[in-house]
Coordinates of C-alpha atoms and ligand atoms in Angstrom, one line a residue:
M1 CA 10.9 -3.0 -0.8
R2 CA 11.4 -0.5 -3.6
S3 CA 14.3 1.8 -3.1
F4 CA 13.1 5.4 -2.9
I5 CA 15.7 8.0 -3.9
I6 CA 15.6 11.0 -1.6
S7 CA 19.1 12.4 -2.1
I8 CA 19.1 15.8 -3.7
P9 CA 22.3 17.1 -5.3
F10 CA 22.1 20.5 -3.8
V11 CA 22.0 21.3 -0.2
L12 CA 19.3 23.4 1.2
S13 CA 19.6 24.8 4.6
F14 CA 16.9 26.5 6.7
I15 CA 17.2 28.5 9.7
I16 CA 14.0 29.5 11.2
N17 CA 13.7 32.4 13.5
S18 CA 10.2 32.9 14.6
S19 CA 9.4 33.9 18.2
A20 CA 5.6 33.3 17.6
Q21 CA 6.1 29.7 16.8
S22 CA 8.7 28.6 19.4
K23 CA 8.5 24.9 18.5
R24 CA 9.7 25.8 15.0
S25 CA 12.5 27.9 16.2
T26 CA 15.2 25.3 16.8
T27 CA 15.0 23.4 13.6
I28 CA 18.1 23.6 11.4
K29 CA 18.0 20.9 8.7
T30 CA 19.5 20.2 5.4
E31 CA 18.5 17.7 2.7
A32 CA 22.0 16.2 3.1
L33 CA 21.0 15.0 6.5
V34 CA 17.9 13.1 5.5
P35 CA 18.6 9.4 6.2
K36 CA 18.4 6.9 3.4
F37 CA 15.2 4.7 3.6
N38 CA 12.9 2.5 1.6
L39 CA 9.2 3.4 1.6
P40 CA 6.8 0.6 2.5
E41 CA 5.3 -0.8 -0.7
L42 CA 2.1 0.8 -1.8
L43 CA 1.2 -1.8 -4.4
I44 CA 2.3 -5.1 -2.9
S45 CA -0.3 -6.7 -0.6
E46 CA 0.5 -8.3 2.8
N47 CA 0.5 -11.7 1.1
G48 CA 3.1 -10.5 -1.4
S49 CA 0.9 -10.2 -4.4
Q50 CA 1.4 -7.3 -6.8
I51 CA -1.5 -4.9 -7.1
N52 CA -1.9 -3.7 -10.6
T53 CA -5.6 -3.0 -11.1
K54 CA -8.0 -0.6 -9.4
E55 CA -10.2 -3.6 -8.4
T56 CA -7.4 -5.3 -6.5
W57 CA -6.4 -2.0 -5.0
E58 CA -9.9 -1.5 -3.7
Q59 CA -10.6 -5.0 -2.6
I60 CA -7.2 -6.0 -1.1
R61 CA -4.6 -3.4 -0.6
R62 CA -6.6 -0.3 0.2
P63 CA -8.4 -2.0 3.1
E64 CA -5.1 -3.3 4.5
I65 CA -3.6 0.2 4.5
L66 CA -6.7 1.8 5.9
E67 CA -6.6 -0.7 8.8
L68 CA -2.9 0.1 9.5
F69 CA -3.6 3.8 9.7
T70 CA -6.6 3.2 11.8
N71 CA -4.9 1.0 14.4
Q72 CA -1.3 2.3 14.3
V73 CA -1.6 6.0 13.6
Y74 CA -4.9 7.9 14.1
G75 CA -6.9 5.4 16.1
K76 CA -10.3 3.7 15.7
V77 CA -13.6 5.4 16.3
P78 CA -15.2 3.2 19.0
G79 CA -18.8 3.3 17.7
K80 CA -21.4 5.1 15.6
L81 CA -23.2 8.3 16.4
T82 CA -24.7 11.1 14.4
F83 CA -26.4 14.3 15.4
H84 CA -29.9 13.9 16.8
K85 CA -31.0 17.4 16.1
A86 CA -29.9 20.4 14.0
V87 CA -31.2 23.7 15.3
V88 CA -31.1 26.7 13.1
L89 CA -29.7 29.6 15.1
D90 CA -29.6 32.2 12.4
Y91 CA -30.5 32.7 8.7
S92 CA -30.0 35.7 6.5
E93 CA -30.2 36.3 2.8
V94 CA -28.3 39.6 2.9
A95 CA -24.9 38.5 4.2
L96 CA -21.5 39.5 2.9
G97 CA -22.8 42.7 1.2
N98 CA -25.9 40.9 -0.1
K99 CA -23.8 38.3 -2.0
A100 CA -24.4 35.4 0.4
I101 CA -26.9 33.4 2.5
R102 CA -25.6 33.0 6.1
K103 CA -26.9 30.1 8.1
Q104 CA -25.7 29.1 11.5
V105 CA -26.8 25.7 12.8
A106 CA -26.1 23.8 16.1
L107 CA -25.7 20.1 15.7
H108 CA -26.4 18.2 18.9
F109 CA -24.8 14.9 19.8
E110 CA -25.9 12.9 22.8
K111 CA -25.0 9.5 24.3
G112 CA -25.9 8.4 27.8
S113 CA -25.7 11.4 30.0
K114 CA -23.2 13.2 27.9
S115 CA -23.5 15.6 25.0
I116 CA -21.6 18.0 22.7
E117 CA -22.7 20.6 20.2
M118 CA -21.0 21.7 17.0
I119 CA -21.9 25.2 15.7
V120 CA -21.7 25.2 11.9
L121 CA -21.3 28.6 10.2
M122 CA -22.3 28.6 6.5
Y123 CA -21.9 31.3 3.8
L124 CA -23.5 30.2 0.6
P125 CA -23.4 32.1 -2.7
K126 CA -26.8 33.7 -3.4
G127 CA -28.5 32.4 -6.5
V128 CA -26.6 29.1 -6.6
K129 CA -28.9 26.1 -6.0
N130 CA -27.1 23.3 -4.1
A131 CA -23.8 25.1 -3.8
P132 CA -20.5 23.3 -3.8
V133 CA -18.7 24.1 -0.6
F134 CA -15.3 24.3 1.1
L135 CA -15.6 22.7 4.5
G136 CA -12.9 23.2 7.1
Y137 CA -12.4 23.7 10.8
N138 CA -11.1 26.9 12.3
F139 CA -8.8 27.4 15.2
S140 CA -10.1 30.5 16.9
G141 CA -13.9 30.4 16.8
N142 CA -16.3 31.0 13.9
H143 CA -16.3 34.7 14.7
A144 CA -12.6 35.0 13.9
V145 CA -13.3 33.9 10.3
H146 CA -15.0 37.1 9.1
A147 CA -15.7 40.5 10.6
D148 CA -19.5 40.0 10.0
P149 CA -21.0 41.1 13.4
A150 CA -23.8 38.5 13.1
I151 CA -21.5 35.5 13.5
L152 CA -22.4 33.9 16.8
I153 CA -19.6 33.2 19.3
S154 CA -19.8 29.6 20.2
G155 CA -23.5 29.8 19.2
K156 CA -24.2 32.8 21.4
T157 CA -24.5 36.6 21.2
V158 CA -21.9 38.6 23.1
A159 CA -24.6 39.5 25.7
Q160 CA -25.3 35.8 26.3
L161 CA -21.6 34.9 27.1
S162 CA -20.5 34.3 30.7
P163 CA -17.4 36.2 32.1
N164 CA -15.4 32.9 31.6
E165 CA -16.6 32.6 28.0
L166 CA -15.9 36.2 27.3
A167 CA -12.3 35.7 28.5
R168 CA -11.8 32.4 26.5
L169 CA -13.6 33.3 23.3
K170 CA -12.4 36.9 22.9
P171 CA -15.2 38.7 21.1
D172 CA -12.7 41.4 20.0
S173 CA -11.0 38.8 17.8
R174 CA -13.9 39.0 15.4
G175 CA -12.5 38.8 11.8
K176 CA -8.9 38.3 13.1
R177 CA -8.5 35.3 10.8
N178 CA -10.2 36.8 7.8
S179 CA -7.1 36.6 5.6
R180 CA -6.9 32.8 6.2
W181 CA -10.5 32.2 5.1
Q182 CA -11.2 34.6 2.2
A183 CA -14.9 34.2 2.5
D184 CA -15.7 36.9 0.1
K185 CA -13.4 35.5 -2.6
I186 CA -14.8 32.0 -2.1
V187 CA -18.4 33.2 -2.4
A188 CA -17.6 35.3 -5.5
A189 CA -16.2 32.2 -7.1
G190 CA -19.5 30.4 -6.7
Y191 CA -18.6 28.3 -3.7
G192 CA -19.9 28.2 -0.1
L193 CA -17.7 28.3 2.9
V194 CA -18.6 26.2 5.9
T195 CA -16.6 26.2 9.1
V196 CA -16.7 24.9 12.7
D197 CA -14.5 25.6 15.7
Y198 CA -12.4 22.4 16.1
G199 CA -12.6 22.7 19.8
D200 CA -16.4 22.1 19.6
V201 CA -15.6 18.4 18.9
D202 CA -12.6 18.0 21.1
P203 CA -10.7 20.7 23.0
D204 CA -7.1 20.6 21.8
K205 CA -5.4 19.5 25.1
N206 CA -4.1 16.3 26.5
D207 CA -7.2 15.6 28.4
F208 CA -9.7 12.9 27.3
S209 CA -12.4 13.7 29.9
D210 CA -14.1 16.2 27.7
G211 CA -15.1 16.5 24.0
I212 CA -16.5 13.6 21.9
H213 CA -14.3 10.9 23.4
A214 CA -16.2 10.8 26.7
L215 CA -19.5 10.0 25.0
F216 CA -18.1 6.7 23.9
Y217 CA -16.5 5.4 27.1
E218 CA -17.4 2.0 28.5
E219 CA -18.1 2.0 32.2
N220 CA -15.0 3.3 34.2
Q221 CA -13.1 4.1 31.0
T222 CA -11.3 7.5 31.2
N223 CA -9.0 7.3 28.2
P224 CA -9.1 5.8 24.7
E225 CA -7.5 2.3 24.4
P226 CA -4.1 2.3 22.6
H227 CA -5.6 1.5 19.3
Q228 CA -8.5 4.0 19.7
W229 CA -8.9 7.5 18.5
G230 CA -6.8 10.5 19.5
S231 CA -7.9 14.1 18.8
L232 CA -7.0 14.1 15.1
A233 CA -9.4 11.2 14.5
A234 CA -12.0 12.8 16.6
W235 CA -11.8 16.0 14.5
A236 CA -11.9 13.9 11.4
W237 CA -15.0 12.2 12.7
G238 CA -16.6 15.6 13.2
M239 CA -16.1 16.5 9.6
S240 CA -18.0 13.4 8.6
R241 CA -20.8 14.4 10.9
V242 CA -21.0 17.8 9.1
M243 CA -21.3 15.7 5.9
D244 CA -24.2 13.8 7.5
Y245 CA -25.8 17.2 8.0
F246 CA -25.1 18.2 4.4
E247 CA -27.1 15.2 3.3
T248 CA -30.1 16.8 4.9
E249 CA -29.4 20.4 3.8
T250 CA -30.8 21.4 0.5
L251 CA -28.7 24.5 0.2
V252 CA -25.5 22.4 -0.1
D253 CA -24.5 20.0 -2.8
E254 CA -23.3 17.0 -0.8
N255 CA -21.6 15.6 -3.9
S256 CA -19.4 18.6 -4.2
V257 CA -17.8 19.0 -0.7
I258 CA -14.2 20.1 -0.7
L259 CA -12.6 19.3 2.6
F260 CA -9.9 21.8 3.6
G261 CA -7.5 22.1 6.6
H262 CA -4.4 23.9 7.6
S263 CA -1.6 22.4 9.7
R264 CA -3.0 20.1 12.4
L265 CA -6.3 20.5 10.7
G266 CA -4.7 19.6 7.4
K267 CA -3.7 16.3 8.9
T268 CA -7.3 16.1 10.0
A269 CA -8.5 16.8 6.5
L270 CA -6.3 14.0 5.0
W271 CA -7.5 11.4 7.5
A272 CA -11.1 12.4 7.2
G273 CA -10.8 12.3 3.4
A274 CA -9.1 8.9 3.5
S275 CA -11.7 7.4 5.9
D276 CA -14.8 8.9 4.4
S277 CA -15.1 8.8 0.6
R278 CA -18.1 11.2 0.5
F279 CA -15.7 14.1 0.4
S280 CA -15.2 15.0 -3.3
I281 CA -11.8 16.8 -3.0
V282 CA -9.3 17.0 -0.1
I283 CA -6.9 19.9 0.5
S284 CA -4.0 19.7 3.0
N285 CA -2.4 23.1 3.6
N286 CA 1.0 22.9 5.3
S287 CA 0.0 19.7 7.2
G288 CA 3.5 18.4 7.8
C289 CA 4.3 15.5 10.1
G290 CA 1.5 13.0 10.5
G291 CA -0.1 14.8 7.5
A292 CA 1.3 14.8 4.0
A293 CA 5.1 14.7 5.0
L294 CA 7.0 11.4 4.8
S295 CA 7.8 10.4 8.4
R296 CA 11.0 8.5 7.4
R297 CA 12.7 11.7 6.3
R298 CA 12.9 12.9 9.9
F299 CA 13.1 16.4 8.4
G300 CA 11.7 19.2 10.6
E301 CA 9.1 17.8 13.0
K302 CA 9.7 14.1 13.7
V303 CA 7.3 11.5 15.0
S304 CA 8.9 11.8 18.5
D305 CA 8.5 15.6 18.5
I306 CA 4.8 15.5 17.6
N307 CA 4.0 12.7 20.1
T308 CA 5.9 14.5 22.8
N309 CA 4.5 18.0 22.2
F310 CA 0.9 16.7 21.4
P311 CA 0.5 13.4 23.2
H312 CA -3.2 13.4 22.5
W313 CA -3.3 13.9 18.7
F314 CA -2.7 10.3 17.6
A315 CA -3.6 6.8 18.9
K316 CA -1.3 5.7 21.7
N317 CA 0.0 2.9 19.4
F318 CA 1.6 5.6 17.2
H319 CA 4.0 6.5 20.1
Q320 CA 5.9 3.2 19.6
Y321 CA 7.4 4.7 16.5
N322 CA 9.1 7.6 18.3
E323 CA 12.7 7.5 17.0
N324 CA 11.7 4.3 15.2
E325 CA 10.1 5.5 11.9
L326 CA 11.6 2.5 10.0
A327 CA 9.3 0.2 11.9
L328 CA 6.2 2.0 10.7
P329 CA 4.2 -0.3 8.4
I330 CA 3.0 2.7 6.5
D331 CA 4.3 6.1 5.5
Q332 CA 2.3 9.2 4.6
H333 CA 2.3 8.7 0.8
M334 CA -0.1 5.8 1.6
L335 CA -2.5 8.2 3.3
I336 CA -2.7 10.3 0.1
A337 CA -3.2 7.2 -1.9
L338 CA -6.2 6.2 0.2
I339 CA -8.0 9.3 -1.2
A340 CA -7.6 8.1 -4.9
P341 CA -9.2 8.5 -7.3
R342 CA -10.6 11.7 -5.8
P343 CA -8.6 14.9 -6.4
V344 CA -6.3 15.7 -3.5
Y345 CA -4.2 18.9 -3.1
V346 CA -1.1 19.2 -1.0
A347 CA 0.3 22.7 -0.4
S348 CA 3.6 23.6 1.2
A349 CA 5.2 26.9 2.1
S350 CA 8.9 27.7 1.4
L351 CA 9.6 29.1 4.9
D352 CA 8.0 26.2 6.7
P353 CA 10.7 23.5 7.1
W354 CA 9.1 22.3 10.3
A355 CA 6.4 20.8 8.0
D356 CA 9.0 19.4 5.5
P357 CA 7.8 20.9 2.2
N358 CA 9.9 18.5 0.1
G359 CA 8.7 15.6 2.2
E360 CA 5.1 16.7 1.4
F361 CA 5.9 16.8 -2.3
L362 CA 7.6 13.4 -2.3
S363 CA 4.6 11.9 -0.7
T364 CA 2.3 13.1 -3.5
K365 CA 4.9 11.8 -6.0
A366 CA 4.9 8.4 -4.3
A367 CA 1.1 8.2 -4.2
T368 CA 0.9 8.7 -7.9
S369 CA 1.1 5.0 -8.8
V370 CA -2.4 4.5 -7.3
Y371 CA -3.9 7.4 -9.2
E372 CA -2.5 5.8 -12.4
L373 CA -4.4 2.6 -11.7
Y374 CA -7.5 4.8 -12.3
G375 CA -6.0 6.4 -15.4
K376 CA -5.5 9.7 -13.5
K377 CA -2.5 12.0 -13.5
G378 CA -0.8 12.4 -10.2
I379 CA 2.6 14.1 -10.0
E380 CA 4.8 13.6 -13.1
V381 CA 7.8 15.7 -12.2
D382 CA 10.6 14.2 -10.1
R383 CA 11.7 17.3 -8.3
Q384 CA 9.7 19.7 -6.1
P385 CA 8.5 22.5 -8.4
A386 CA 9.9 26.0 -7.9
V387 CA 7.9 28.4 -5.6
N388 CA 4.6 29.6 -6.9
T389 CA 4.4 27.1 -9.8
P390 CA 1.4 25.0 -9.0
I391 CA 0.6 21.5 -10.4
H392 CA -3.1 20.9 -10.9
N393 CA -3.4 17.3 -12.0
T394 CA -5.7 15.0 -10.1
I395 CA -3.0 15.3 -7.4
G396 CA -2.3 19.0 -6.9
Y397 CA 0.7 20.5 -5.3
H398 CA 2.3 23.9 -4.8
L399 CA 5.1 25.4 -2.8
R400 CA 4.0 28.9 -1.9
E401 CA 6.6 31.5 -1.1
G402 CA 6.4 32.4 2.5
K403 CA 5.5 31.2 6.0
H404 CA 3.3 28.5 7.6
N405 CA -0.1 30.1 6.9
V406 CA -3.1 30.2 4.6
T407 CA -3.1 33.1 2.1
A408 CA -5.1 34.5 -0.8
Y409 CA -2.6 32.8 -3.1
D410 CA -3.4 29.4 -1.6
W411 CA -7.2 30.0 -2.0
D412 CA -6.7 31.1 -5.6
Q413 CA -5.2 27.7 -6.3
Y414 CA -7.8 25.8 -4.4
I415 CA -10.6 27.5 -6.3
Q416 CA -9.0 26.9 -9.7
F417 CA -8.3 23.3 -8.8
S418 CA -11.9 22.8 -7.7
N419 CA -13.2 24.5 -10.9
L420 CA -11.1 22.0 -12.8
H421 CA -12.0 18.8 -11.0
L422 CA -15.6 19.1 -9.7
N423 CA -18.1 17.7 -12.1
Ligands
LIG1 C1 2.8 22.7 15.4 C2 2.9 21.2 15.1 C3 2.6 20.9 13.7 C4 1.4 21.7 13.2 C5 1.2 23.0 13.8 C6 -0.2 23.6 13.8 O1 3.3 23.2 16.6 O2 4.2 20.9 15.5 O3 2.5 19.5 13.6 O4 0.3 20.9 13.3 O5 1.5 23.0 15.2 O6 -1.2 22.8 13.7 O7 -0.3 24.8 13.8

């Protein structure tokens, strides 16, 4: 075990006071309280041999680490399935003030007597053949991403919604999350924006009777096995299925797909990017515990917090590490390393201690040795950079000033980073 220095000479203290995010409200932490720990070795294989080439990384160590994350953290997908039909619900060449093509497609999945449907909303820059795209889930429905009145609500027009759907999907929230998505900015930069409501794949509740899990159950099974997928792995699976669709969609360049996610969906993006190498770039925005942040630091949200508050997110096996992080055979720097040599961007926010911004930075730093096997630049500085001073090497990092959120500043960085790193 290599000793990893986490002690910082100055003491930072954070007091969060946000009534909107009650789980964040009680966290008071300082760097001085971070326990001392050794990170599991990235470049020593289970049989003790040193990994010092990209070939041995790919043949030996990477598969070992992928297996550990699969069985111990996010859970294994129990089988294979892809969409059996893609139905175009809407197509317009005059969207976003005539700057974009808007296409809305329903992807249908069926197994046995069960089915689910993912509604994919796409804005693609007009005049760009095979557009590079940012792909990411949204939290509140496609219609919350932009005020465009033609965005379907769960695949339907307002008139088609039942009273229950009207109450749940809130048509008056149209455009409410506009600032988090910046569709106009993205399209103006020559990129498409593609999004899906994450609840289409698996509703975010501790209930495995619905969503994609149920399609894979053996007879009489009602819950995933301890080593099988939780919700994060299900959402990651869904991103790969959109990638399957891109492979059939001529408007999109499937070799230039930038996977993006915020918070729990940032965790999702990292796991999807680690387990499916078709994604060209992966962006984690404020992903925190179980995402980019090192679990062993126990700073902000801990493994026991996340498994208690969200018992359905990870594989049941992950719960054995509650208050027992040192027993984890991995830590989150290894998740970032699994994405190498593809560009990966980790973004933190200065007023987001629950997600442990410094732990997210240290993870990118610790993943750098794998990028170096490919002759790529990871993170060269030892200390977390000051606010609003981004690093855009093959590993990108910034600490944005402000709260847990996605802002125009974040998108400016993601666009510049993608301009730099897409072929
Ligand atoms: C929090 C959770 C975080 C983060 C966040 C979110 O309550 O503790 O891990 O994922 O939710 O997704 O908004």
